GROMACS .gro file of C-alpha atoms in nm:
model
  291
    1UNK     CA    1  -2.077  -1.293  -0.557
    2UNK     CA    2  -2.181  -1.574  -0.271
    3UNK     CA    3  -1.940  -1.824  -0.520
    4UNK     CA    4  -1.652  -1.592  -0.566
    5UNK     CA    5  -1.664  -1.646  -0.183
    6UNK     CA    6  -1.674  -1.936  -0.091
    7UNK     CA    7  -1.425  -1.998  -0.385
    8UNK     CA    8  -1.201  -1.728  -0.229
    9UNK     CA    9  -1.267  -1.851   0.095
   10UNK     CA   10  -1.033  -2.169   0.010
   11UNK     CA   11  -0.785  -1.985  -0.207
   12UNK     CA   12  -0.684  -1.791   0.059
   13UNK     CA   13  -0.518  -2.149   0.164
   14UNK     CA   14  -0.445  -2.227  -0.150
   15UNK     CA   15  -0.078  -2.126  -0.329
   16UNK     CA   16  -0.102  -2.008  -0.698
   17UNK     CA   17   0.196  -1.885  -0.914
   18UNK     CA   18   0.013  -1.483  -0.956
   19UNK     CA   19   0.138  -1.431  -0.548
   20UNK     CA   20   0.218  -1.546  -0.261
   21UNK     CA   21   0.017  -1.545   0.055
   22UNK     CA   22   0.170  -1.530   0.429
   23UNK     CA   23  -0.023  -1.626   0.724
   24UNK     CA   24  -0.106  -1.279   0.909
   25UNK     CA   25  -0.090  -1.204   1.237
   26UNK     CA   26  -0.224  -0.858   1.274
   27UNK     CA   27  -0.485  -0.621   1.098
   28UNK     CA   28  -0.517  -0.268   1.037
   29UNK     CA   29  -0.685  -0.092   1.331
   30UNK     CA   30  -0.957   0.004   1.075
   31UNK     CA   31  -0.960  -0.333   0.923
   32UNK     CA   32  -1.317  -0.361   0.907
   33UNK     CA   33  -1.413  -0.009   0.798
   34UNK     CA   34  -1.167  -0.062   0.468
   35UNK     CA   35  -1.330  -0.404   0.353
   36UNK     CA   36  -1.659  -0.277   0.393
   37UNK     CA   37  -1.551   0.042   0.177
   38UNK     CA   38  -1.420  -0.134  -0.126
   39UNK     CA   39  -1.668  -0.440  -0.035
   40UNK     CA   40  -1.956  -0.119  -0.073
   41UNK     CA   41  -1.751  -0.032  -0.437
   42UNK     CA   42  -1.788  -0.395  -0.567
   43UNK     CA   43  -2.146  -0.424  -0.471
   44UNK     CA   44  -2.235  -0.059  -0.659
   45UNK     CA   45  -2.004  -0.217  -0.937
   46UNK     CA   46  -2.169  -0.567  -0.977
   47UNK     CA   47  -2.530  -0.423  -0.956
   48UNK     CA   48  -2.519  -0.125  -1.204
   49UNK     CA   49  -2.297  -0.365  -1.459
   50UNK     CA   50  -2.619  -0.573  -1.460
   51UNK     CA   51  -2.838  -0.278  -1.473
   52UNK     CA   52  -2.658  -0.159  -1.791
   53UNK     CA   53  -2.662  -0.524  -1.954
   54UNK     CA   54  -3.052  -0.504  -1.909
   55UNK     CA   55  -3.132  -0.128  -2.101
   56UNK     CA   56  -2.773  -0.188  -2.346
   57UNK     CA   57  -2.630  -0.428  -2.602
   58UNK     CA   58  -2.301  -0.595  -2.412
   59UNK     CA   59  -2.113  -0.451  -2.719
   60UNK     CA   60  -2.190  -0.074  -2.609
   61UNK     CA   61  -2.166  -0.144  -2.244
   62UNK     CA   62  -1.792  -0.277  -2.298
   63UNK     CA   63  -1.739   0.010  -2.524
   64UNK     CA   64  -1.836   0.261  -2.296
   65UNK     CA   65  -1.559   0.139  -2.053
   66UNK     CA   66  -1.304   0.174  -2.265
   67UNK     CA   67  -1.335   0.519  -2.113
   68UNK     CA   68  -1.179   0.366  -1.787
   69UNK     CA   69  -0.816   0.515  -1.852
   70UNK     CA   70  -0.889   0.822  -1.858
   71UNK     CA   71  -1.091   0.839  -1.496
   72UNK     CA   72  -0.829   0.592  -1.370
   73UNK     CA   73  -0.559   0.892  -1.442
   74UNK     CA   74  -0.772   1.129  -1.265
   75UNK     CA   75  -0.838   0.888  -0.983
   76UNK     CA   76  -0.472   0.734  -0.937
   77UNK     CA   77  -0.316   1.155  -0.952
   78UNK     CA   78  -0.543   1.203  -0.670
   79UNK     CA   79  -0.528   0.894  -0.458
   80UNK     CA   80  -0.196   0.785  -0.524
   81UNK     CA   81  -0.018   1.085  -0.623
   82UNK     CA   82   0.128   0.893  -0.997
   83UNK     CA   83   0.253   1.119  -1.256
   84UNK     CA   84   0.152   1.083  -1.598
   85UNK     CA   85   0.311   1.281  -1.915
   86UNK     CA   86   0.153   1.535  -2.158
   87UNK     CA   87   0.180   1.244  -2.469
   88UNK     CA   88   0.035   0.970  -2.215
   89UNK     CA   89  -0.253   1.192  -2.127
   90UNK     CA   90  -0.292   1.294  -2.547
   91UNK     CA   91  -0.334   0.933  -2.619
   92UNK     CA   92  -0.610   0.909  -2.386
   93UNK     CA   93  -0.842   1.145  -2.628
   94UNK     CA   94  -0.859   0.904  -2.894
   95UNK     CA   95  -1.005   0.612  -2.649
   96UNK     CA   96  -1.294   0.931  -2.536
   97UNK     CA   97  -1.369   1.009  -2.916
   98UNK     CA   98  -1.408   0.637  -2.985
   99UNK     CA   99  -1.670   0.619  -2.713
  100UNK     CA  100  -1.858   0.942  -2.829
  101UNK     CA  101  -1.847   0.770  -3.233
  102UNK     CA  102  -1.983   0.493  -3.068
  103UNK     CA  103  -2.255   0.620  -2.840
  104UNK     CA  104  -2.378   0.877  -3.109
  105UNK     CA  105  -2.463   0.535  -3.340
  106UNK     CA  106  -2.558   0.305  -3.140
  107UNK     CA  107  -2.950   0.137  -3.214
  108UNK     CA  108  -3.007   0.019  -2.859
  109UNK     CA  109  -2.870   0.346  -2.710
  110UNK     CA  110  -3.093   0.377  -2.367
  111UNK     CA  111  -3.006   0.709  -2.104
  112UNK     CA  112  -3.059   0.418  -1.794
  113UNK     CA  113  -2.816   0.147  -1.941
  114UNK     CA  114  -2.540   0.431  -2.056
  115UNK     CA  115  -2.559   0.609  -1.720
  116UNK     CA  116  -2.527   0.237  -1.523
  117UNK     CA  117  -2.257   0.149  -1.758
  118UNK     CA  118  -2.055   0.511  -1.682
  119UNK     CA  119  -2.112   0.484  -1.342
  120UNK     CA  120  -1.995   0.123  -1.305
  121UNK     CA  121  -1.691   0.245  -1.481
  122UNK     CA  122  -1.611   0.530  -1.231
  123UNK     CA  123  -1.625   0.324  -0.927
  124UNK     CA  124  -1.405   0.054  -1.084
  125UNK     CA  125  -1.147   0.252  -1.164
  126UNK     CA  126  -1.157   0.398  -0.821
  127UNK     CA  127  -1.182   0.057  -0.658
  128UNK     CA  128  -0.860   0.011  -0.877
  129UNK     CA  129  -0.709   0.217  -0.747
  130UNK     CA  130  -0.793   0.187  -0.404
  131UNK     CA  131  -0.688  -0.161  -0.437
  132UNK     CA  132  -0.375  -0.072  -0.557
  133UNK     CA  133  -0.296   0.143  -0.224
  134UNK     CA  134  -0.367  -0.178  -0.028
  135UNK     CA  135  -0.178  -0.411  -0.240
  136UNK     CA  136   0.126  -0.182  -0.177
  137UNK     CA  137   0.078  -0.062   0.148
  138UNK     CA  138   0.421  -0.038   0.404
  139UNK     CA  139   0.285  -0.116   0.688
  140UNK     CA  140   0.008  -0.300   0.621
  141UNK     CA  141  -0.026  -0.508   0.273
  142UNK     CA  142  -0.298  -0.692   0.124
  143UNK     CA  143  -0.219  -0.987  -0.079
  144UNK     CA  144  -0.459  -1.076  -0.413
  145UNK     CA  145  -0.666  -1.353  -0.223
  146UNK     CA  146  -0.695  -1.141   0.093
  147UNK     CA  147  -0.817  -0.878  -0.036
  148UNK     CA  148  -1.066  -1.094  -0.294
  149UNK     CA  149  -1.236  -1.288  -0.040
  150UNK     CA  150  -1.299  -1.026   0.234
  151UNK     CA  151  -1.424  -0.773   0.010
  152UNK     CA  152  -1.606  -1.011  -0.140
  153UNK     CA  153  -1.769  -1.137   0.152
  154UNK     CA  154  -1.807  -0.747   0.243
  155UNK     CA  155  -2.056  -0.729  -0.089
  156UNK     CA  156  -2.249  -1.021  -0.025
  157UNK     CA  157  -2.361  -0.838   0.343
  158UNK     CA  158  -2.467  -0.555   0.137
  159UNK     CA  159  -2.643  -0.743  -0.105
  160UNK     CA  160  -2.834  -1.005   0.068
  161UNK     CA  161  -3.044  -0.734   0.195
  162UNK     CA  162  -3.076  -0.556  -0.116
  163UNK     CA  163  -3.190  -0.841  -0.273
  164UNK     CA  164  -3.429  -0.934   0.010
  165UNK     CA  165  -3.591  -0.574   0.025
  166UNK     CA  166  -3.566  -0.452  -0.308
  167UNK     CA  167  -3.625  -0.718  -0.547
  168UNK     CA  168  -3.954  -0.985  -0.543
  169UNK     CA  169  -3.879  -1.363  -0.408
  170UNK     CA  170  -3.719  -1.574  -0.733
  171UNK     CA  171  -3.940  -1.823  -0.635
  172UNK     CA  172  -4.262  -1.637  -0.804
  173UNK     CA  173  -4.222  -1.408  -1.108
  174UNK     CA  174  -4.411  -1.151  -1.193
  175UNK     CA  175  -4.685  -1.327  -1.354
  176UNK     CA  176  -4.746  -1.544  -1.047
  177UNK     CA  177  -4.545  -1.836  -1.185
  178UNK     CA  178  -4.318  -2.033  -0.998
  179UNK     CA  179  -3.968  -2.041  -1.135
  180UNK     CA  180  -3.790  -2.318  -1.065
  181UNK     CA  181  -3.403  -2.361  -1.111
  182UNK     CA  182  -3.377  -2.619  -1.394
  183UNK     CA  183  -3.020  -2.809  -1.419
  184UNK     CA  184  -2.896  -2.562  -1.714
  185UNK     CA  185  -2.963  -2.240  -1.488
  186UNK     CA  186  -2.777  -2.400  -1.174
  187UNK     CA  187  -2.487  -2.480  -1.455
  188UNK     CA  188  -2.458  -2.101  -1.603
  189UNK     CA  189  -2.483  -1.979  -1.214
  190UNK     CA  190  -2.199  -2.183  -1.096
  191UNK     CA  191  -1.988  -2.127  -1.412
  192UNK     CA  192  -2.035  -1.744  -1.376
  193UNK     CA  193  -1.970  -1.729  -1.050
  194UNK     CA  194  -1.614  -1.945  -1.091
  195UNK     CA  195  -1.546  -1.730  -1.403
  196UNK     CA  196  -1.622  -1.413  -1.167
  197UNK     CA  197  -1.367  -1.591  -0.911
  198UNK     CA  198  -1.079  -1.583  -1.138
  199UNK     CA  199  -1.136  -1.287  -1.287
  200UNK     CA  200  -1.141  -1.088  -0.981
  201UNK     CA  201  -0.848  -1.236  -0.801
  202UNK     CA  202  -0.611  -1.251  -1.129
  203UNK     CA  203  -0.723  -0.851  -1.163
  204UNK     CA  204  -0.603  -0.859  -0.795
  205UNK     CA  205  -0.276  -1.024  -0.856
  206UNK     CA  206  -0.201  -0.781  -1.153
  207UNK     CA  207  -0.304  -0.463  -0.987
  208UNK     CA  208  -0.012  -0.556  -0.734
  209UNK     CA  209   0.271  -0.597  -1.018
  210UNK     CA  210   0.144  -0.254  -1.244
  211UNK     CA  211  -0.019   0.096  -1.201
  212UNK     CA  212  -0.398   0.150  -1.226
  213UNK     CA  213  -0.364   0.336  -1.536
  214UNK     CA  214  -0.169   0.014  -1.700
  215UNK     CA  215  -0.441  -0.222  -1.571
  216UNK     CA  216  -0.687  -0.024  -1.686
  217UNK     CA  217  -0.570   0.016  -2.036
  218UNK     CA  218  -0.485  -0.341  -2.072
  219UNK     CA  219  -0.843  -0.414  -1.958
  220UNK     CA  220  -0.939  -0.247  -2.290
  221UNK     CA  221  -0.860  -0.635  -2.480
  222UNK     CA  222  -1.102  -0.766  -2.239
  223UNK     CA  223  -1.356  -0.483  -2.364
  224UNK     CA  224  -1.277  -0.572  -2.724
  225UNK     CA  225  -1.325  -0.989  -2.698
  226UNK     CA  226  -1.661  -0.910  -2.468
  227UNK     CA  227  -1.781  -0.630  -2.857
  228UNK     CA  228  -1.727  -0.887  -3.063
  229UNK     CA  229  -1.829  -1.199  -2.915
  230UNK     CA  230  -2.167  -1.032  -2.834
  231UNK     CA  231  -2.167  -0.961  -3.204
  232UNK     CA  232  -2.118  -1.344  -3.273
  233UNK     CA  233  -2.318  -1.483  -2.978
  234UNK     CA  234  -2.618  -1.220  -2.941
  235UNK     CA  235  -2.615  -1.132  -3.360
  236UNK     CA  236  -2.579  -0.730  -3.269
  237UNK     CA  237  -2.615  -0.488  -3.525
  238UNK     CA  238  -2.322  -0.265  -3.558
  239UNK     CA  239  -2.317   0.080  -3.772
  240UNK     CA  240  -2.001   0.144  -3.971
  241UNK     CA  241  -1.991   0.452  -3.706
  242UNK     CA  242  -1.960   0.194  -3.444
  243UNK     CA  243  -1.731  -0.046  -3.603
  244UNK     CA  244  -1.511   0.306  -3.684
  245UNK     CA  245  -1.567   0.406  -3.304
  246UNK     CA  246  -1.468   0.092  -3.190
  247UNK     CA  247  -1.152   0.049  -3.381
  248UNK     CA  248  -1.038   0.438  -3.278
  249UNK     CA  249  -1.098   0.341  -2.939
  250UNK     CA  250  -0.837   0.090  -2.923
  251UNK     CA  251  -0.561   0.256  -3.205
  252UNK     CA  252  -0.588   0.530  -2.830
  253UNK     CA  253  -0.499   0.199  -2.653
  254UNK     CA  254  -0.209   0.163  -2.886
  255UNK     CA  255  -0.074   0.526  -2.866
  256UNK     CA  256  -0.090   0.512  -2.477
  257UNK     CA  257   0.122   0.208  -2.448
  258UNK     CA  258   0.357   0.350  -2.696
  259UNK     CA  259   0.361   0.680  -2.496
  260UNK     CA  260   0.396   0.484  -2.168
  261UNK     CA  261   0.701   0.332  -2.288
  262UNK     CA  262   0.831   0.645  -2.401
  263UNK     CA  263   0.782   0.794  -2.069
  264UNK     CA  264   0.930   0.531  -1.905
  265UNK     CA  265   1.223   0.587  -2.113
  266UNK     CA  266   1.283   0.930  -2.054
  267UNK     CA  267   1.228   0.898  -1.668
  268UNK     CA  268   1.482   0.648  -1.691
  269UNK     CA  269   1.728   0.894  -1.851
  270UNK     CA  270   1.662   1.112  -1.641
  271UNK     CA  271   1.715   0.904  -1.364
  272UNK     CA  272   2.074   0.789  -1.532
  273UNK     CA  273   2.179   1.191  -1.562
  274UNK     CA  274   2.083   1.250  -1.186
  275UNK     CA  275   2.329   0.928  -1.047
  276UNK     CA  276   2.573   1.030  -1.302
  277UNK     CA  277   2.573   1.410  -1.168
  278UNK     CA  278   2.729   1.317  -0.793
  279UNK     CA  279   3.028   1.098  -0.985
  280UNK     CA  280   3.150   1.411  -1.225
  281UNK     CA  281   3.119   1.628  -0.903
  282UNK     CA  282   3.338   1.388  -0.711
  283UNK     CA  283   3.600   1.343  -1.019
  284UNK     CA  284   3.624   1.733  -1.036
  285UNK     CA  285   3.630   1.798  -0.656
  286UNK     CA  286   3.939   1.581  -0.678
  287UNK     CA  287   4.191   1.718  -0.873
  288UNK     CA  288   4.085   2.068  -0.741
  289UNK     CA  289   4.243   1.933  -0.366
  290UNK     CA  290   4.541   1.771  -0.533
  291UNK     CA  291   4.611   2.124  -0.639
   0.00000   0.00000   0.00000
């Protein structure tokens, strides 16, 4: 979180082709009270994601949120008011029956990792979605790097003193050895914390171009590449269950983008009818005076 940042911290002077950011001259009166809100939902996201990596296999933590579409409905109905159709909302139940195949089998199934895992999904899809409101605000709008670095720097107030009241000094571990940070560990730390960078400011830039509910289904392909290169990497035992589980979960993905398109369709239609309705109005109104 401290490199996202400081990385952020320079992007926000940086231009990249995902937005464009303009010099602002005025907050929100409660500026402060918003970053530390969504800054509070990235902190509760970041720590119980690592809680759930601990207790779970990365394979069933990703599974699990490939649930996130169908809170993100929920969430983005109530928040932002976005209708979604009967078929969009049927496609959703094969994504939840994928996750129960896939709970029911898994080996390393543990009630502390699954409940962190849940939980981290809920308050990313409603940080999602909150995002979204701020990314397309009228009066007041956030662009991606914005809205990265001050949240960002939001989390690391809130965890610097989790981390120095709840947790024991990383200098000594638990057996009263010193651990020291060796060349490799500095390495992986600054390479996950630039990966972290540009994963949370891209997911910025593309919450501002599509709905919560998009984003969240199109996160599902991250989901699948973080199953099965745990599989490859970590050498994960998978159940035929699971494997079936998994592969339901995203043949729901499929269905929901083909009943997204269909309901774009038809709102477009619909849209067509109701500009068409004023013109036949006019073009009978017309001849009626002439008579």
């Amino acid at each position: 979180m401290l490199s996202t940042t400081l990385i952020g911290c320079l992007k926000m002077f940086i231009p990249c082709c995902l937005y464009q950011h303009k010099s602002r001259s005025e907050y929100p009166p409660n500026f402060i009270m918003i970053m530390l809100f969504v800054g509070l939902m990235r902190f509760t996201t970041v720590v119980l994601g690592l809680v759930s990596l601990k207790n779970v296999a990365v394979s069933f933590a990703e599974t699990v949120k490939s649930s996130a579409p169908i809170f993100t409905v929920i969430m983005s109905r109530l928040i932002l008011g976005e209708y979604t159709g009967l078929w969009v909302n049927l496609s959703l139940f094969p994504v939840m029956a994928g996750l129960a195949l896939c709970t029911a089998s898994e080996i390393s199934f543990n009630m502390l990792g699954f409940c962190a895992a849940l939980s981290t999904n809920i308050m990313d899809c409603l940080q999602n979605v909150f995002s979204k409101k701020l990314l397309s605000g009228d009066t007041y709008r956030f662009s991606p790097p914005e809205l990265q670095f001050y949240t960002s720097a939001a989390a690391v107030i809130m965890l610097i003193p989790a981390w120095v009241f709840l947790l024991d000094i990383p200098a000594v571990g638990k057996g009263g050895q010193k651990f020291l940070f060796s060349q490799d560990i500095i390495i992986l730390l600054l390479c996950d914390g630039s990966l972290f960078h540009l994963q949370s400011v891209t997911a910025y830039a593309l919450m501002g171009r599509i709905s919560p509910v998009t984003f969240s289904v199109a996160s599902t392909v991250k989901h699948a590449l973080s199953v099965w290169l745990s599989v490859i990497v970590f050498s994960n035992h998978i159940t035929l269950l699971g494997a079936t589980g998994t592969v339901v979960v995203f043949i729901g993905v499929f269905l929901y983008n083909k009943a997204r398109q269909i309901q774009r369709e038809s709102l477009q239609a619909m849209a067509a009818m109701q500009n068409n309705k004023p013109l036949l109005q006019d073009q009978n109104f017309q001849p009626s005076q002439v008579k």
